[in-house]
Amino acid sequence: GSVGKENELLHKGLKSLESSGVPWEQYSLSLEIYNAVIVSDYSLGLFADAKLIIDKVLRNTKSLDDKLHSYLHQLLCEIEETSDYSQGVINGVKILNRYGFDIPTSISSTCISRESMKLKI
């Protein structure tokens, strides 16, 4: 259908961009194209293809904000492929921690005590 055609066209555009030899020269445009391909691949269940593009984006983007879209879809692809929601939560927490959140990946008695102290304050 039309989604498959859109995906094909996005991949052609990406191939053209990458064949230029300087795919990140027009940074904002390139990021938009890569992100569009990720969404399209994910939507079609092409998780392996999406993860290849995600890896390129994570290697080449300049800021955490520019990586957020890829981190999200990396997490979604992993959950779709494995149905391991508990690992998905752990990976999601790791992503949030990269952005300055202080969320423990496991709950220990020390963690519970620290949080209890915060509630008392």
Backbone as a chain_set.jsonl record, in Angstrom:
{"seq": "GSVGKENELLHKGLKSLESSGVPWEQYSLSLEIYNAVIVSDYSLGLFADAKLIIDKVLRNTKSLDDKLHSYLHQLLCEIEETSDYSQGVINGVKILNRYGFDIPTSISSTCISRESMKLKI", "coords": {"N": [[0.8, -1.18, 0.0], [0.227, 2.339, 0.357], [1.86, 3.048, 2.507], [3.978, 1.295, 2.323], [5.045, 2.177, -0.079], [5.785, 4.76, 0.625], [7.786, 4.123, 2.475], [9.634, 2.909, 0.787], [10.344, 5.102, -0.839], [11.451, 6.817, 1.092], [13.691, 5.311, 1.835], [15.068, 5.355, -0.589], [15.67, 8.068, -0.744], [17.3, 8.28, 1.523], [19.386, 6.596, 0.775], [20.421, 8.045, -1.346], [21.243, 10.336, 0.023], [23.222, 9.22, 1.696], [25.004, 8.292, -0.224], [26.181, 10.568, -1.047], [28.446, 10.989, 0.336], [28.821, 12.733, 2.385], [26.78, 12.543, 4.513], [25.863, 13.874, 6.798], [26.252, 16.538, 6.47], [24.286, 18.501, 5.962], [22.922, 18.909, 8.609], [20.394, 19.144, 10.128], [18.412, 18.54, 8.206], [19.265, 15.988, 7.435], [18.961, 14.595, 9.856], [16.182, 14.694, 10.12], [15.41, 13.134, 7.897], [16.603, 10.626, 8.498], [15.22, 10.083, 10.909], [12.591, 9.911, 9.94], [12.776, 7.633, 8.344], [13.299, 5.74, 10.317], [10.859, 5.747, 11.78], [9.107, 4.914, 9.774], [10.144, 2.354, 9.072], [9.839, 1.087, 11.568], [7.033, 1.212, 11.847], [6.239, -0.527, 9.874], [7.081, -2.893, 10.875], [9.681, -3.555, 10.407], [12.001, -4.108, 12.107], [14.748, -4.792, 12.349], [15.874, -3.362, 10.242], [15.197, -0.773, 11.05], [16.714, -0.618, 13.4], [19.315, -0.596, 12.398], [19.451, 1.927, 11.216], [18.922, 3.481, 13.447], [21.257, 2.997, 14.943], [23.114, 4.366, 13.325], [22.215, 6.984, 13.622], [22.541, 7.369, 16.396], [25.303, 7.252, 16.557], [26.083, 9.514, 15.145], [24.729, 11.851, 15.875], [24.62, 15.016, 17.589], [23.714, 15.837, 20.079], [22.001, 14.987, 23.164], [19.285, 15.529, 22.942], [18.897, 15.274, 20.19], [19.241, 12.592, 19.955], [17.108, 11.423, 21.233], [14.731, 10.555, 19.858], [15.718, 8.323, 18.492], [16.554, 6.714, 20.647], [14.052, 6.187, 21.818], [12.745, 4.721, 19.756], [14.517, 2.617, 19.517], [14.117, 1.329, 21.926], [11.366, 0.677, 21.627], [11.493, -1.072, 19.409], [13.015, -3.187, 20.475], [11.28, -4.11, 22.481], [9.069, -4.91, 20.931], [10.255, -6.975, 19.474], [11.113, -8.815, 21.419], [9.191, -9.023, 23.419], [9.755, -8.643, 26.036], [8.927, -7.064, 28.576], [9.77, -6.309, 31.116], [12.538, -6.023, 30.819], [12.386, -3.992, 29.008], [11.424, -1.911, 30.605], [13.629, -1.573, 32.297], [15.569, -0.781, 30.395], [14.314, 1.541, 29.509], [14.409, 3.103, 31.831], [17.168, 3.437, 32.021], [17.587, 5.048, 29.788], [16.136, 7.348, 30.555], [17.714, 8.09, 32.729], [20.003, 8.964, 31.427], [19.175, 11.42, 30.651], [19.2, 12.939, 32.89], [17.452, 12.189, 34.906], [17.078, 10.606, 38.046], [16.699, 7.639, 38.522], [16.516, 4.586, 40.057], [17.758, 1.424, 38.85], [17.225, -0.901, 40.056], [15.474, -1.95, 42.962], [16.506, -1.479, 46.157], [17.0, -2.056, 49.685], [18.319, 0.124, 50.693], [17.697, 2.063, 48.819], [14.931, 2.272, 49.219], [14.896, 3.23, 51.857], [16.18, 5.72, 51.516], [14.33, 7.04, 49.856], [12.15, 7.075, 51.563], [13.059, 8.797, 53.53], [13.169, 11.162, 52.06], [10.449, 11.618, 51.7], [9.656, 12.236, 54.252], [10.724, 14.692, 54.677]], "CA": [[0.0, 0.0, 0.0], [0.903, 3.638, 0.332], [2.895, 3.088, 3.537], [5.12, 0.592, 1.743], [5.631, 3.063, -1.096], [6.453, 5.832, 1.382], [9.009, 3.548, 3.019], [10.556, 2.735, -0.342], [10.836, 6.429, -1.227], [12.332, 7.298, 2.161], [14.961, 4.588, 1.72], [15.769, 5.884, -1.767], [16.209, 9.365, -0.343], [18.394, 8.033, 2.451], [20.498, 6.04, -0.003], [20.988, 9.174, -2.079], [21.93, 11.156, 1.023], [24.434, 8.528, 2.135], [25.946, 8.167, -1.342], [26.83, 11.869, -1.251], [29.727, 10.961, 1.035], [28.737, 13.63, 3.551], [25.354, 12.499, 4.844], [25.49, 14.735, 7.928], [26.638, 17.918, 6.182], [23.067, 19.28, 6.237], [22.601, 18.156, 9.821], [18.967, 19.113, 10.487], [17.697, 17.81, 7.16], [19.658, 14.584, 7.539], [18.326, 14.037, 11.044], [14.758, 14.518, 9.789], [15.275, 11.99, 6.983], [16.887, 9.415, 9.258], [14.111, 9.849, 11.838], [11.422, 9.481, 9.16], [13.016, 6.235, 7.956], [13.135, 4.934, 11.531], [9.425, 5.629, 12.057], [8.507, 4.118, 8.713], [10.565, 0.963, 9.258], [9.19, 0.579, 12.776], [5.602, 1.063, 11.574], [6.053, -1.7, 9.014], [7.606, -4.076, 11.547], [11.035, -3.811, 9.908], [12.764, -3.709, 13.28], [16.191, -4.906, 12.093], [16.221, -2.211, 9.398], [15.103, 0.424, 11.892], [17.835, -0.59, 14.344], [20.522, -0.189, 11.662], [19.382, 3.39, 11.071], [19.045, 4.008, 14.81], [22.683, 2.975, 15.283], [23.773, 5.461, 12.596], [21.819, 8.253, 14.241], [23.171, 7.477, 17.717], [26.747, 7.506, 16.358], [26.367, 10.766, 14.449], [24.045, 13.039, 16.386], [25.47, 15.882, 18.406], [23.181, 16.128, 21.411], [21.042, 14.036, 23.705], [17.97, 15.826, 22.375], [18.85, 14.714, 18.842], [19.251, 11.133, 20.082], [15.91, 10.96, 21.935], [13.866, 9.829, 18.922], [16.34, 7.018, 18.245], [16.473, 5.933, 21.877], [12.674, 5.742, 21.957], [12.438, 3.662, 18.801], [15.356, 1.467, 19.856], [13.38, 0.673, 23.007], [10.142, 0.099, 21.071], [11.868, -2.222, 18.578], [13.422, -4.275, 21.364], [10.089, -4.653, 23.135], [8.294, -5.613, 19.906], [10.954, -8.196, 19.078], [11.322, -9.766, 22.513], [8.055, -9.014, 24.358], [10.318, -8.63, 27.395], [8.552, -5.747, 29.087], [10.577, -5.948, 32.284], [13.794, -5.492, 30.285], [12.02, -2.714, 28.414], [11.369, -0.921, 31.687], [15.018, -1.329, 32.706], [16.206, 0.022, 29.348], [13.677, 2.857, 29.54], [14.968, 3.829, 32.978], [18.54, 3.821, 31.642], [17.468, 6.193, 28.877], [15.745, 8.502, 31.362], [18.868, 8.494, 33.529], [20.898, 9.736, 30.546], [18.614, 12.764, 30.539], [19.266, 13.631, 34.165], [16.578, 11.63, 35.925], [17.809, 9.727, 38.957], [15.784, 6.529, 38.795], [17.316, 3.362, 40.229], [17.388, 0.308, 37.973], [16.73, -1.962, 40.93], [15.024, -1.423, 44.243], [17.198, -2.085, 47.297], [16.533, -1.509, 50.972], [18.926, 1.455, 50.793], [16.887, 2.939, 47.97], [13.653, 2.481, 49.905], [15.162, 4.096, 53.018], [16.469, 7.063, 51.006], [13.083, 7.629, 49.387], [11.325, 7.314, 52.75], [13.597, 10.012, 54.156], [12.732, 12.299, 51.24], [9.033, 11.849, 51.955], [9.506, 12.812, 55.587], [11.195, 16.079, 54.635]], "C": [[0.851, 1.254, 0.0], [2.012, 3.737, 1.375], [4.157, 2.4, 3.029], [5.824, 1.444, 0.709], [6.374, 4.217, -0.426], [7.79, 5.333, 1.925], [10.062, 3.381, 1.927], [11.172, 4.074, -0.756], [11.776, 7.014, -0.173], [13.691, 6.612, 2.096], [15.76, 5.042, 0.502], [16.408, 7.231, -1.444], [17.397, 9.21, 0.592], [19.62, 7.486, 1.728], [21.199, 7.146, -0.786], [21.79, 10.073, -1.143], [23.259, 10.513, 1.422], [25.464, 8.396, 1.016], [26.654, 9.482, -1.646], [28.212, 11.904, -0.613], [29.764, 11.859, 2.261], [27.281, 13.686, 4.043], [24.927, 13.419, 5.984], [25.88, 16.191, 7.704], [25.466, 18.88, 6.419], [22.383, 18.62, 7.444], [21.1, 18.039, 10.09], [18.146, 18.318, 9.483], [18.004, 16.316, 7.254], [18.981, 13.914, 8.726], [16.839, 13.774, 10.791], [14.545, 13.307, 8.894], [15.524, 10.682, 7.73], [15.733, 9.088, 10.204], [12.86, 9.37, 11.117], [11.566, 8.022, 8.735], [12.821, 5.311, 9.16], [11.654, 4.7, 11.81], [8.756, 4.729, 11.02], [8.859, 2.641, 8.855], [9.877, 0.339, 10.473], [7.707, 0.292, 12.508], [5.295, -0.168, 10.732], [6.578, -2.989, 9.656], [8.993, -4.474, 11.075], [12.042, -3.407, 10.991], [14.274, -3.777, 13.053], [16.666, -3.734, 11.246], [16.214, -0.925, 10.221], [16.308, 0.521, 12.818], [19.151, -0.236, 13.658], [20.58, 1.33, 11.524], [19.538, 4.052, 12.437], [20.518, 4.063, 15.215], [23.442, 4.1, 14.59], [23.465, 6.807, 13.241], [22.518, 8.418, 15.591], [24.67, 7.749, 17.608], [27.022, 8.919, 15.849], [25.675, 12.013, 14.99], [24.898, 13.739, 17.432], [24.979, 16.076, 19.836], [22.236, 15.021, 21.871], [19.65, 14.266, 23.142], [17.826, 15.223, 20.984], [18.811, 13.192, 18.854], [17.933, 10.576, 20.628], [14.997, 10.113, 21.046], [14.412, 8.424, 18.675], [16.294, 6.134, 19.484], [15.064, 5.358, 22.059], [12.379, 4.574, 21.02], [13.321, 2.425, 18.99], [14.637, 0.639, 20.935], [12.126, -0.012, 22.463], [10.435, -1.134, 20.215], [12.23, -3.421, 19.444], [12.21, -4.924, 22.029], [9.239, -5.433, 22.133], [8.929, -6.949, 19.546], [10.976, -9.246, 20.182], [10.107, -9.959, 23.409], [8.527, -9.067, 25.805], [10.097, -7.236, 27.986], [9.365, -5.346, 30.304], [11.936, -5.412, 31.84], [13.547, -4.139, 29.618], [11.966, -1.598, 29.439], [12.785, -0.566, 32.128], [15.724, -0.449, 31.676], [15.617, 1.429, 29.288], [14.206, 3.721, 30.674], [16.392, 4.286, 32.664], [18.528, 5.03, 30.713], [17.113, 7.449, 29.673], [16.913, 9.01, 32.202], [19.89, 9.267, 32.704], [20.46, 11.189, 30.448], [18.497, 13.461, 31.888], [18.302, 13.144, 35.229], [17.411, 10.689, 36.785], [16.869, 8.618, 39.396], [16.628, 5.266, 38.936], [16.838, 2.258, 39.288], [16.962, -0.917, 38.779], [16.39, -1.335, 42.28], [15.732, -2.197, 45.366], [16.636, -1.47, 48.576], [17.107, -0.106, 51.181], [18.105, 2.468, 50.006], [15.559, 3.264, 48.649], [13.832, 3.417, 51.093], [15.396, 5.535, 52.578], [15.189, 7.758, 50.559], [12.14, 7.918, 50.552], [11.759, 8.579, 53.462], [13.16, 11.251, 53.377], [11.28, 12.628, 51.504], [8.8, 12.514, 53.299], [9.908, 14.275, 55.617], [10.179, 16.979, 54.054]], "O": [[2.039, 1.223, -0.318], [3.002, 4.434, 1.156], [5.269, 2.866, 3.276], [7.052, 1.44, 0.623], [7.46, 4.601, -0.86], [8.801, 6.031, 1.847], [11.238, 3.68, 2.132], [12.376, 4.164, -0.994], [12.783, 7.635, -0.513], [14.724, 7.256, 2.279], [16.988, 5.108, 0.552], [17.548, 7.495, -1.825], [18.388, 9.93, 0.468], [20.751, 7.867, 2.029], [22.427, 7.173, -0.874], [22.887, 10.515, -1.484], [24.29, 11.183, 1.478], [26.667, 8.389, 1.279], [27.616, 9.509, -2.414], [29.049, 12.735, -0.967], [30.668, 11.739, 3.088], [26.638, 14.734, 3.994], [23.74, 13.715, 6.119], [25.845, 16.993, 8.637], [25.643, 19.946, 7.008], [21.408, 17.883, 7.305], [20.593, 16.93, 10.262], [17.289, 17.52, 9.862], [17.101, 15.484, 7.164], [18.485, 12.793, 8.612], [16.307, 12.744, 11.206], [13.607, 12.537, 9.102], [14.744, 9.738, 7.609], [15.314, 7.934, 10.288], [12.142, 8.511, 11.629], [10.597, 7.264, 8.761], [12.247, 4.23, 9.033], [11.244, 3.565, 12.052], [7.932, 3.881, 11.365], [7.985, 1.778, 8.771], [9.394, -0.792, 10.413], [7.193, -0.755, 12.902], [4.231, -0.773, 10.858], [6.522, -4.055, 9.042], [9.435, -5.598, 11.312], [12.831, -2.48, 10.806], [15.004, -2.903, 13.52], [17.734, -3.175, 11.497], [17.115, -0.094, 10.101], [16.865, 1.603, 13.007], [20.021, 0.37, 14.283], [21.636, 1.938, 11.697], [20.213, 5.074, 12.56], [20.973, 5.065, 15.766], [24.316, 4.722, 15.193], [24.343, 7.658, 13.386], [23.032, 9.495, 15.893], [25.243, 8.406, 18.476], [28.097, 9.464, 16.103], [26.017, 13.126, 14.59], [25.768, 13.14, 18.065], [25.761, 16.445, 20.711], [21.741, 14.23, 21.069], [18.914, 13.312, 22.891], [16.76, 14.718, 20.632], [18.396, 12.572, 17.876], [17.672, 9.38, 20.499], [14.543, 9.05, 21.469], [13.655, 7.453, 18.652], [16.024, 4.937, 19.384], [14.903, 4.189, 22.409], [11.829, 3.557, 21.442], [12.911, 1.312, 18.658], [14.567, -0.587, 20.853], [11.855, -1.163, 22.805], [9.71, -2.126, 20.286], [11.799, -4.541, 19.172], [12.131, -6.148, 22.125], [8.741, -6.51, 22.458], [8.228, -7.939, 19.336], [10.868, -10.44, 19.904], [10.011, -10.976, 24.096], [7.784, -9.487, 26.693], [10.958, -6.36, 27.905], [9.625, -4.16, 30.506], [12.436, -4.448, 32.42], [14.399, -3.251, 29.662], [12.407, -0.478, 29.179], [13.103, 0.608, 32.312], [16.399, 0.515, 32.038], [16.337, 2.397, 29.045], [14.426, 4.92, 30.504], [16.775, 5.404, 33.009], [19.361, 5.927, 30.84], [17.727, 8.498, 29.48], [17.083, 10.218, 32.368], [20.574, 10.14, 33.236], [21.272, 12.077, 30.192], [17.783, 14.455, 32.019], [18.333, 13.642, 36.354], [18.344, 10.052, 36.295], [16.314, 8.651, 40.495], [17.378, 4.919, 38.023], [15.652, 2.173, 38.972], [16.4, -1.861, 38.226], [16.96, -0.317, 42.672], [15.57, -3.41, 45.498], [15.893, -0.49, 48.539], [16.454, 0.752, 51.776], [17.854, 3.582, 50.467], [15.122, 4.415, 48.645], [13.006, 4.303, 51.313], [14.874, 6.466, 53.191], [14.987, 8.937, 50.851], [11.407, 8.906, 50.523], [10.925, 9.346, 53.942], [12.82, 12.273, 53.973], [10.91, 13.802, 51.531], [7.846, 13.275, 53.461], [9.474, 15.019, 56.497], [10.41, 18.183, 53.943]]}, "num_chains": 1, "name": "protein.A"}
